[in-house]
mmCIF file of C-alpha atoms in Angstrom:
data_model
loop_
_atom_site.group_PDB
_atom_site.id
_atom_site.type_symbol
_atom_site.label_atom_id
_atom_site.label_comp_id
_atom_site.label_asym_id
_atom_site.label_seq_id
_atom_site.Cartn_x
_atom_site.Cartn_y
_atom_site.Cartn_z
ATOM 1 C CA MET A 274 153.241 79.533 130.714
ATOM 2 C CA LYS A 275 149.859 80.450 129.304
ATOM 3 C CA VAL A 276 146.533 81.181 130.901
ATOM 4 C CA ALA A 277 143.432 80.872 128.760
ATOM 5 C CA ILE A 278 140.498 83.182 129.223
ATOM 6 C CA LEU A 279 137.216 82.210 127.647
ATOM 7 C CA GLY A 280 134.724 84.615 126.118
ATOM 8 C CA PHE A 281 131.940 84.628 123.535
ATOM 9 C CA ASP A 282 132.488 85.955 120.043
ATOM 10 C CA THR A 283 129.449 88.109 119.358
ATOM 11 C CA THR A 284 130.083 88.114 115.604
ATOM 12 C CA LEU A 285 129.853 84.325 115.420
ATOM 13 C CA PRO A 286 126.772 83.131 117.332
ATOM 14 C CA GLY A 287 127.262 79.914 119.228
ATOM 15 C CA ARG A 288 131.038 79.899 118.918
ATOM 16 C CA VAL A 289 133.397 80.341 121.807
ATOM 17 C CA LEU A 290 136.365 82.644 121.389
ATOM 18 C CA VAL A 291 139.455 81.622 123.313
ATOM 19 C CA LEU A 292 141.747 84.511 124.162
ATOM 20 C CA GLU A 293 145.182 83.283 125.143
ATOM 21 C CA LEU A 294 147.371 85.396 127.366
ATOM 22 C CA ASP A 295 150.703 84.621 128.937
ATOM 23 C CA LEU A 296 151.021 84.714 132.719
ATOM 24 C CA TYR A 297 152.327 88.294 132.718
ATOM 25 C CA ARG A 298 149.455 89.775 130.711
ATOM 26 C CA GLY A 299 146.987 87.536 132.533
ATOM 27 C CA PHE A 300 148.197 89.081 135.779
ATOM 28 C CA GLY A 301 147.601 92.542 134.278
ATOM 29 C CA LEU A 302 144.037 91.635 133.296
ATOM 30 C CA GLY A 303 143.384 90.195 136.755
ATOM 31 C CA LEU A 304 144.778 93.281 138.462
ATOM 32 C CA ALA A 305 142.673 95.601 136.289
ATOM 33 C CA VAL A 306 139.416 93.669 136.862
ATOM 34 C CA PHE A 307 140.032 93.206 140.590
ATOM 35 C CA SER A 308 140.889 96.915 141.027
ATOM 36 C CA LEU A 309 137.825 97.995 139.046
ATOM 37 C CA ILE A 310 135.527 95.892 141.261
ATOM 38 C CA LEU A 311 137.135 97.290 144.429
ATOM 39 C CA ALA A 312 136.875 100.845 143.037
ATOM 40 C CA LEU A 313 133.154 100.443 142.359
ATOM 41 C CA PHE A 314 132.614 98.907 145.791
ATOM 42 C CA THR A 315 134.601 101.702 147.521
ATOM 43 C CA PHE A 316 132.738 104.409 145.599
ATOM 44 C CA SER A 317 129.347 102.905 146.446
ATOM 45 C CA THR A 318 130.152 102.616 150.171
ATOM 46 C CA LEU A 319 132.637 105.429 150.981
ATOM 47 C CA GLY A 320 132.150 107.843 148.056
ATOM 48 C CA LEU A 321 135.167 109.852 146.889
ATOM 49 C CA HIS A 322 137.537 108.352 149.446
ATOM 50 C CA PRO A 323 141.337 108.304 148.872
ATOM 51 C CA LEU A 324 141.128 104.518 148.826
ATOM 52 C CA LEU A 325 139.251 104.911 145.545
ATOM 53 C CA ALA A 326 142.335 106.619 144.063
ATOM 54 C CA LEU A 327 144.500 103.648 145.006
ATOM 55 C CA TRP A 328 142.220 101.259 143.091
ATOM 56 C CA VAL A 329 142.183 103.637 140.115
ATOM 57 C CA GLY A 330 145.998 103.640 140.176
ATOM 58 C CA PHE A 331 146.152 99.837 140.242
ATOM 59 C CA PHE A 332 143.480 99.618 137.526
ATOM 60 C CA VAL A 333 145.587 101.806 135.242
ATOM 61 C CA THR A 334 148.726 99.811 136.057
ATOM 62 C CA GLY A 335 146.882 96.552 135.324
ATOM 63 C CA LEU A 336 145.770 97.914 131.953
ATOM 64 C CA SER A 337 149.349 98.968 131.221
ATOM 65 C CA ILE A 338 150.589 95.424 131.936
ATOM 66 C CA LEU A 339 147.759 93.922 129.861
ATOM 67 C CA LEU A 340 148.643 96.118 126.879
ATOM 68 C CA THR A 341 152.359 95.281 127.029
ATOM 69 C CA PRO A 342 153.155 92.939 124.106
ATOM 70 C CA SER A 343 153.987 89.330 124.957
ATOM 71 C CA GLY A 344 157.599 88.345 124.640
ATOM 72 C CA VAL A 345 159.214 91.670 125.496
ATOM 73 C CA HIS A 346 160.400 90.271 128.802
ATOM 74 C CA TYR A 347 162.227 87.353 127.223
ATOM 75 C CA GLY A 348 165.929 87.587 126.434
ATOM 76 C CA PHE A 349 166.957 87.569 122.768
ATOM 77 C CA ARG A 350 170.544 88.841 122.960
ATOM 78 C CA GLY A 351 172.148 85.548 121.921
ATOM 79 C CA LEU A 352 169.827 85.303 118.940
ATOM 80 C CA ALA A 353 171.386 88.393 117.351
ATOM 81 C CA ARG A 354 174.735 86.602 116.955
ATOM 82 C CA VAL A 355 173.104 83.667 115.173
ATOM 83 C CA VAL A 356 171.183 85.978 112.843
ATOM 84 C CA GLU A 357 174.311 88.006 112.039
ATOM 85 C CA ALA A 358 176.244 84.852 111.135
ATOM 86 C CA SER A 359 173.371 83.657 108.934
ATOM 87 C CA VAL A 360 173.228 86.989 107.107
ATOM 88 C CA GLU A 361 176.982 86.886 106.513
ATOM 89 C CA ASN A 362 176.700 83.373 105.101
ATOM 90 C CA VAL A 363 173.899 84.371 102.736
ATOM 91 C CA VAL A 364 175.852 87.403 101.533
ATOM 92 C CA ARG A 365 179.063 85.412 101.038
ATOM 93 C CA LEU A 366 177.211 82.715 99.098
ATOM 94 C CA VAL A 367 175.634 85.272 96.767
ATOM 95 C CA GLU A 368 178.891 87.194 96.332
ATOM 96 C CA SER A 369 180.843 84.041 95.519
ATOM 97 C CA LEU A 370 178.404 83.270 92.688
ATOM 98 C CA GLY A 371 178.719 86.775 91.291
ATOM 99 C CA VAL A 372 174.949 87.370 91.279
ATOM 100 C CA ARG A 373 174.679 91.013 92.272
ATOM 101 C CA SER A 374 171.861 92.636 90.386
ATOM 102 C CA SER A 375 168.617 92.488 92.309
ATOM 103 C CA ALA A 376 166.945 90.723 95.225
ATOM 104 C CA LEU A 377 163.293 89.918 95.651
ATOM 105 C CA TYR A 378 161.716 88.966 98.989
ATOM 106 C CA VAL A 379 158.751 86.626 98.561
ATOM 107 C CA VAL A 380 156.569 84.625 100.969
ATOM 108 C CA ARG A 381 156.553 80.960 99.967
ATOM 109 C CA GLY A 382 154.815 78.309 102.076
ATOM 110 C CA GLY A 383 154.659 80.492 105.167
ATOM 111 C CA SER A 384 158.338 81.519 105.033
ATOM 112 C CA VAL A 385 160.084 84.476 103.425
ATOM 113 C CA TYR A 386 162.615 83.590 100.724
ATOM 114 C CA ILE A 387 165.181 85.821 99.033
ATOM 115 C CA TYR A 388 165.586 85.459 95.258
ATOM 116 C CA VAL A 389 168.835 87.028 94.044
ATOM 117 C CA TYR A 390 169.005 87.243 90.264
ATOM 118 C CA GLY A 391 170.916 88.856 87.426
ATOM 119 C CA GLY A 392 169.900 91.302 84.727
ATOM 120 C CA GLY A 393 168.870 88.686 82.179
ATOM 121 C CA VAL A 394 166.083 87.268 84.325
ATOM 122 C CA SER A 395 162.569 88.741 84.313
ATOM 123 C CA LEU A 396 160.335 89.205 87.328
ATOM 124 C CA GLU A 397 157.844 86.651 85.976
ATOM 125 C CA ASP A 398 160.657 84.107 85.702
ATOM 126 C CA VAL A 399 161.655 84.678 89.315
ATOM 127 C CA LEU A 400 158.109 84.510 90.688
ATOM 128 C CA GLY A 401 157.548 81.253 88.829
ATOM 129 C CA LEU A 402 160.417 79.525 90.610
ATOM 130 C CA GLY A 403 159.965 77.267 93.618
ATOM 131 C CA VAL A 404 162.141 77.034 96.683
ATOM 132 C CA ASP A 405 163.353 73.439 96.361
ATOM 133 C CA ARG A 406 166.867 74.314 95.169
ATOM 134 C CA VAL A 407 169.366 76.924 96.296
ATOM 135 C CA ILE A 408 170.582 77.745 92.773
ATOM 136 C CA VAL A 409 168.434 77.626 89.629
ATOM 137 C CA PHE A 410 169.605 78.622 86.156
ATOM 138 C CA VAL A 411 167.141 80.627 84.025
ATOM 139 C CA ARG A 412 168.346 81.079 80.434
ATOM 140 C CA GLY A 413 171.898 80.549 81.623
ATOM 141 C CA SER A 414 171.693 83.101 84.436
ATOM 142 C CA PRO A 415 171.876 81.867 88.023
ATOM 143 C CA VAL A 416 169.114 82.689 90.508
ATOM 144 C CA VAL A 417 170.051 82.141 94.150
ATOM 145 C CA ILE A 418 167.152 81.202 96.444
ATOM 146 C CA VAL A 419 167.730 81.309 100.200
ATOM 147 C CA ARG A 420 165.434 81.525 103.184
ATOM 148 C CA SER A 421 165.681 84.856 104.965
ATOM 149 C CA PRO A 422 167.448 84.576 108.335
ATOM 150 C CA LEU A 423 165.420 87.541 109.623
ATOM 151 C CA ASP A 424 162.005 85.964 109.187
ATOM 152 C CA PHE A 425 159.941 86.001 112.382
ATOM 153 C CA PRO A 426 156.639 84.189 111.747
ATOM 154 C CA ASP A 427 155.096 85.195 115.087
ATOM 155 C CA VAL A 428 155.028 88.936 114.375
ATOM 156 C CA GLU A 429 151.794 90.854 113.862
ATOM 157 C CA GLY A 430 150.788 94.507 113.570
ATOM 158 C CA GLY A 431 152.071 97.381 111.464
ATOM 159 C CA LEU A 432 155.512 97.234 109.831
ATOM 160 C CA CYS A 433 156.967 100.066 111.941
ATOM 161 C CA TYR A 434 155.807 98.477 115.178
ATOM 162 C CA VAL A 435 157.140 95.058 114.150
ATOM 163 C CA LEU A 436 160.519 96.482 113.073
ATOM 164 C CA GLU A 437 160.993 98.175 116.428
ATOM 165 C CA ASP A 438 159.980 94.946 118.135
ATOM 166 C CA VAL A 439 162.405 92.752 116.152
ATOM 167 C CA VAL A 440 165.408 94.984 115.384
ATOM 168 C CA VAL A 441 165.496 97.218 118.471
ATOM 169 C CA ASP A 442 163.982 95.116 121.255
ATOM 170 C CA ARG A 443 164.581 91.483 120.335
ATOM 171 C CA LEU A 444 167.877 91.594 118.447
ATOM 172 C CA GLU A 445 169.162 94.909 119.833
ATOM 173 C CA LEU A 446 170.788 95.686 116.469
ATOM 174 C CA SER A 447 170.054 99.423 116.756
ATOM 175 C CA GLU A 448 169.141 101.870 119.472
ATOM 176 C CA SER A 449 166.028 103.322 117.858
ATOM 177 C CA ILE A 450 164.186 103.677 114.558
ATOM 178 C CA THR A 451 162.169 106.281 112.694
ATOM 179 C CA CYS A 452 159.749 104.687 110.283
ATOM 180 C CA SER A 453 157.233 105.712 107.651
ATOM 181 C CA GLU A 454 154.932 103.239 105.872
ATOM 182 C CA SER A 455 152.416 103.963 103.156
ATOM 183 C CA SER A 456 150.691 101.791 100.517
ATOM 184 C CA GLY A 457 153.459 99.434 99.520
ATOM 185 C CA LEU A 458 156.335 101.773 100.386
ATOM 186 C CA ALA A 459 158.371 102.108 103.560
ATOM 187 C CA VAL A 460 161.356 104.196 104.594
ATOM 188 C CA VAL A 461 163.098 103.305 107.831
ATOM 189 C CA GLU A 462 165.993 105.018 109.564
ATOM 190 C CA PHE A 463 167.967 102.958 112.081
ATOM 191 C CA ARG A 464 169.945 105.031 114.582
ATOM 192 C CA GLY A 465 172.788 103.722 116.723
ATOM 193 C CA VAL A 466 173.423 100.731 114.446
ATOM 194 C CA ARG A 467 175.486 97.933 115.989
ATOM 195 C CA SER A 468 176.128 95.557 113.085
ATOM 196 C CA LYS A 469 177.805 95.762 109.720
ATOM 197 C CA ALA A 470 176.654 92.306 108.614
ATOM 198 C CA GLY A 471 175.992 92.241 104.877
ATOM 199 C CA PHE A 472 177.233 95.814 104.423
ATOM 200 C CA SER A 473 179.663 94.881 101.621
ATOM 201 C CA LEU A 474 176.857 93.818 99.302
ATOM 202 C CA SER A 475 174.827 97.020 99.292
ATOM 203 C CA GLY A 476 172.714 96.909 96.137
ATOM 204 C CA GLY A 477 172.300 93.142 96.193
ATOM 205 C CA VAL A 478 170.664 91.370 99.104
ATOM 206 C CA GLY A 479 171.437 94.391 101.276
ATOM 207 C CA SER A 480 172.763 94.675 104.796
ATOM 208 C CA ILE A 481 171.176 93.046 107.821
ATOM 209 C CA TYR A 482 168.953 96.136 108.219
ATOM 210 C CA ALA A 483 167.740 96.131 104.610
ATOM 211 C CA MET A 484 167.146 92.409 104.919
ATOM 212 C CA ALA A 485 165.101 92.921 108.083
ATOM 213 C CA VAL A 486 162.904 95.630 106.556
ATOM 214 C CA ALA A 487 162.331 93.768 103.278
ATOM 215 C CA THR A 488 161.687 90.414 104.974
ATOM 216 C CA LEU A 489 159.175 91.757 107.471
ATOM 217 C CA ALA A 490 157.505 94.000 104.876
ATOM 218 C CA SER A 491 157.071 91.002 102.577
ATOM 219 C CA ARG A 492 155.643 88.910 105.413
ATOM 220 C CA LEU A 493 153.236 91.578 106.661
ATOM 221 C CA TRP A 494 152.121 92.861 103.265
ATOM 222 C CA GLY A 495 152.009 89.376 101.694
ATOM 223 C CA ARG A 496 153.503 90.657 98.421
ATOM 224 C CA PRO A 497 156.936 90.559 96.725
ATOM 225 C CA VAL A 498 159.198 93.300 98.042
ATOM 226 C CA ARG A 499 162.591 94.653 97.040
ATOM 227 C CA VAL A 500 165.063 97.059 98.625
ATOM 228 C CA SER A 501 164.864 100.327 96.688
ATOM 229 C CA SER A 502 167.589 102.213 98.562
ATOM 230 C CA GLU A 503 170.062 101.853 101.387
ATOM 231 C CA VAL A 504 172.157 104.798 102.567
ATOM 232 C CA TRP A 505 174.694 104.544 105.355
ATOM 233 C CA GLY A 506 175.736 107.512 107.474
ATOM 234 C CA ASP A 507 177.434 108.158 110.775
ATOM 235 C CA GLY A 508 176.068 105.414 113.036
ATOM 236 C CA ARG A 509 172.825 105.241 111.083
ATOM 237 C CA VAL A 510 171.345 103.677 107.996
ATOM 238 C CA VAL A 511 168.260 104.596 105.987
ATOM 239 C CA VAL A 512 166.502 101.770 104.146
ATOM 240 C CA GLY A 513 163.733 102.089 101.578
ATOM 241 C CA VAL A 514 161.627 99.141 100.383
ATOM 242 C CA GLU A 515 158.789 98.865 97.887
ATOM 243 C CA VAL A 516 156.296 96.332 96.645
ATOM 244 C CA VAL A 517 157.144 94.906 93.220
ATOM 245 C CA GLU A 518 154.212 94.637 90.837
ATOM 246 C CA VAL A 519 154.093 91.753 88.372
ATOM 247 C CA GLY A 520 154.732 92.983 84.846
ATOM 248 C CA GLU A 521 157.047 95.687 86.088
ATOM 249 C CA LYS A 522 160.525 95.905 84.589
ATOM 250 C CA PRO A 523 163.024 94.440 87.061
ATOM 251 C CA ALA A 524 165.531 96.815 88.650
ATOM 252 C CA VAL A 525 169.089 96.218 87.462
ATOM 253 C CA MET B 53 165.914 94.937 131.803
ATOM 254 C CA GLU B 54 163.505 95.526 128.932
ATOM 255 C CA ARG B 55 162.022 99.021 129.095
ATOM 256 C CA SER B 56 158.339 98.009 128.877
ATOM 257 C CA LEU B 57 158.740 95.663 131.829
ATOM 258 C CA LEU B 58 160.728 98.274 133.755
ATOM 259 C CA SER B 59 158.048 100.917 133.144
ATOM 260 C CA ASN B 60 155.320 98.650 134.559
ATOM 261 C CA ILE B 61 157.396 97.942 137.666
ATOM 262 C CA LEU B 62 158.033 101.665 138.159
ATOM 263 C CA LEU B 63 154.311 102.393 137.768
ATOM 264 C CA VAL B 64 153.339 99.933 140.502
ATOM 265 C CA LEU B 65 155.985 101.426 142.807
ATOM 266 C CA ALA B 66 154.966 105.006 141.975
ATOM 267 C CA VAL B 67 151.263 104.385 142.627
ATOM 268 C CA THR B 68 151.997 102.643 145.934
ATOM 269 C CA VAL B 69 154.483 105.243 147.207
ATOM 270 C CA THR B 70 152.308 108.183 146.097
ATOM 271 C CA THR B 71 149.246 106.796 147.851
ATOM 272 C CA TRP B 72 151.215 106.079 151.024
ATOM 273 C CA ALA B 73 152.852 109.552 151.016
ATOM 274 C CA LEU B 74 149.671 111.552 150.402
ATOM 275 C CA TRP B 75 147.701 109.440 152.868
ATOM 276 C CA SER B 76 150.393 110.084 155.478
ATOM 277 C CA LEU B 77 150.062 113.824 154.842
ATOM 278 C CA GLY B 78 146.316 113.627 155.433
ATOM 279 C CA GLU B 79 145.383 114.381 151.840
ATOM 280 C CA SER B 80 141.737 113.474 151.209
ATOM 281 C CA ARG B 81 141.118 114.884 147.714
ATOM 282 C CA VAL B 82 140.931 112.040 145.190
ATOM 283 C CA ASP B 83 141.916 114.333 142.324
ATOM 284 C CA ALA B 84 145.255 115.083 144.016
ATOM 285 C CA TYR B 85 146.091 111.374 143.899
ATOM 286 C CA THR B 86 144.994 110.847 140.294
ATOM 287 C CA SER B 87 146.805 113.989 139.136
ATOM 288 C CA LEU B 88 150.060 112.684 140.575
ATOM 289 C CA TYR B 89 149.450 109.274 138.965
ATOM 290 C CA ALA B 90 148.980 111.047 135.622
ATOM 291 C CA LEU B 91 152.202 113.009 136.116
ATOM 292 C CA GLU B 92 154.184 109.879 137.031
ATOM 293 C CA TYR B 93 152.760 107.882 134.142
ATOM 294 C CA THR B 94 153.612 110.679 131.696
ATOM 295 C CA ILE B 95 157.197 110.880 132.963
ATOM 296 C CA VAL B 96 157.683 107.106 132.754
ATOM 297 C CA LYS B 97 156.146 107.101 129.264
ATOM 298 C CA ALA B 98 158.388 109.953 128.058
ATOM 299 C CA VAL B 99 161.608 108.573 129.511
ATOM 300 C CA LEU B 100 161.253 104.822 128.877
ATOM 301 C CA ARG B 101 158.916 104.844 125.840
ATOM 302 C CA PRO B 102 157.254 101.502 126.720
ATOM 303 C CA ARG B 103 155.636 99.660 123.828
ATOM 304 C CA LYS B 104 151.897 99.025 123.805
ATOM 305 C CA LEU B 105 149.755 96.725 121.658
ATOM 306 C CA THR B 106 147.283 99.500 120.812
ATOM 307 C CA TYR B 107 146.778 103.114 121.841
ATOM 308 C CA ASP B 108 148.067 103.916 125.319
ATOM 309 C CA VAL B 109 144.639 103.552 126.946
ATOM 310 C CA PRO B 110 145.848 103.896 130.581
ATOM 311 C CA TRP B 111 147.467 107.226 129.723
ATOM 312 C CA LEU B 112 144.267 108.462 128.039
ATOM 313 C CA ILE B 113 142.245 107.482 131.118
ATOM 314 C CA LEU B 114 144.624 109.351 133.433
ATOM 315 C CA LEU B 115 144.650 112.407 131.159
ATOM 316 C CA ALA B 116 140.839 112.410 131.122
ATOM 317 C CA LEU B 117 140.723 112.187 134.942
ATOM 318 C CA PHE B 118 143.299 114.976 135.219
ATOM 319 C CA THR B 119 141.358 117.189 132.806
ATOM 320 C CA ILE B 120 138.095 116.628 134.691
ATOM 321 C CA ALA B 121 139.796 117.385 138.012
ATOM 322 C CA VAL B 122 141.350 120.621 136.711
ATOM 323 C CA ALA B 123 138.058 121.709 135.130
ATOM 324 C CA TYR B 124 136.242 121.012 138.397
ATOM 325 C CA ARG B 125 138.761 123.076 140.401
ATOM 326 C CA ILE B 126 138.620 125.990 137.944
ATOM 327 C CA ALA B 127 134.832 125.917 138.008
ATOM 328 C CA GLY B 128 135.023 126.034 141.806
ATOM 329 C CA VAL B 129 137.344 129.064 141.766
ATOM 330 C CA LEU B 130 135.051 130.866 139.303
ATOM 331 C CA GLY B 131 132.064 130.139 141.483
ATOM 332 C CA TRP B 132 130.213 128.103 138.858
ATOM 333 C CA LEU B 133 129.544 125.242 141.265
ATOM 334 C CA GLY B 134 127.284 127.317 143.447
#
């Protein structure tokens, strides 16, 4: 359920900005505004009365609710099973075709697609391909094109924030993450990992964690991305991704 | 239960119980209330690590109130308030 709150966009004269909030965050905004009004009224009539502290406390709590991202209170546990199965299917398809050289994550038509290609195919060749067919042959080498099962179109914000939102909170695939993002590079450590989906194809499409980082990085950055490294340890995995520049020699 | 939702529920409970308890004890200093709110918020934030869309503005507000209250008390002890 949504509540719409109307306001005026000062940067665009004459236009009305509609800010949409769900019921939970709308309640937070209402609580904050209501508490602020009561605090001002109490201060103007009673001065520094303990009742003022109560309104301050509720104002802060209302702000905290307002700043809580939408969707965190919805259940996503069942979704993780579907995503894991999809990742396994993608990995098995690619493995069965013997295409194990490199994978490129590209946004096409609002969705993130994975291009898995061999050593004889250049980056320009791959970027020139559409997404109509699952397998395309370029100079005799197969290129597998599949839609990423870890693409979440509704995400927004920085990569590290989005990864924690999707992998830790929504899918519950790991207990926590440590993340570093800087100008087309990102290194993410997942601790307390709970899935081995896609693990067998390290170096190709990557595991479910590499796929998540590369997919979301490609979506948020809007540029082609590949997995540069993936190292598994005791209950943890470290994934590195990087933007691929056109004209660059493809990794083999 | 998701930790961000749980932290908000705990905050509402903490604010309500703190106000009731201090009021029952006859506490009339506003800074005593806000200082305890700041302490409770910090504990909830450290333990549950709730996610926020931007900077944790409520925490910054409480820290600012706490800092002002402490500075005011210290100034009173030093006799700077006349």
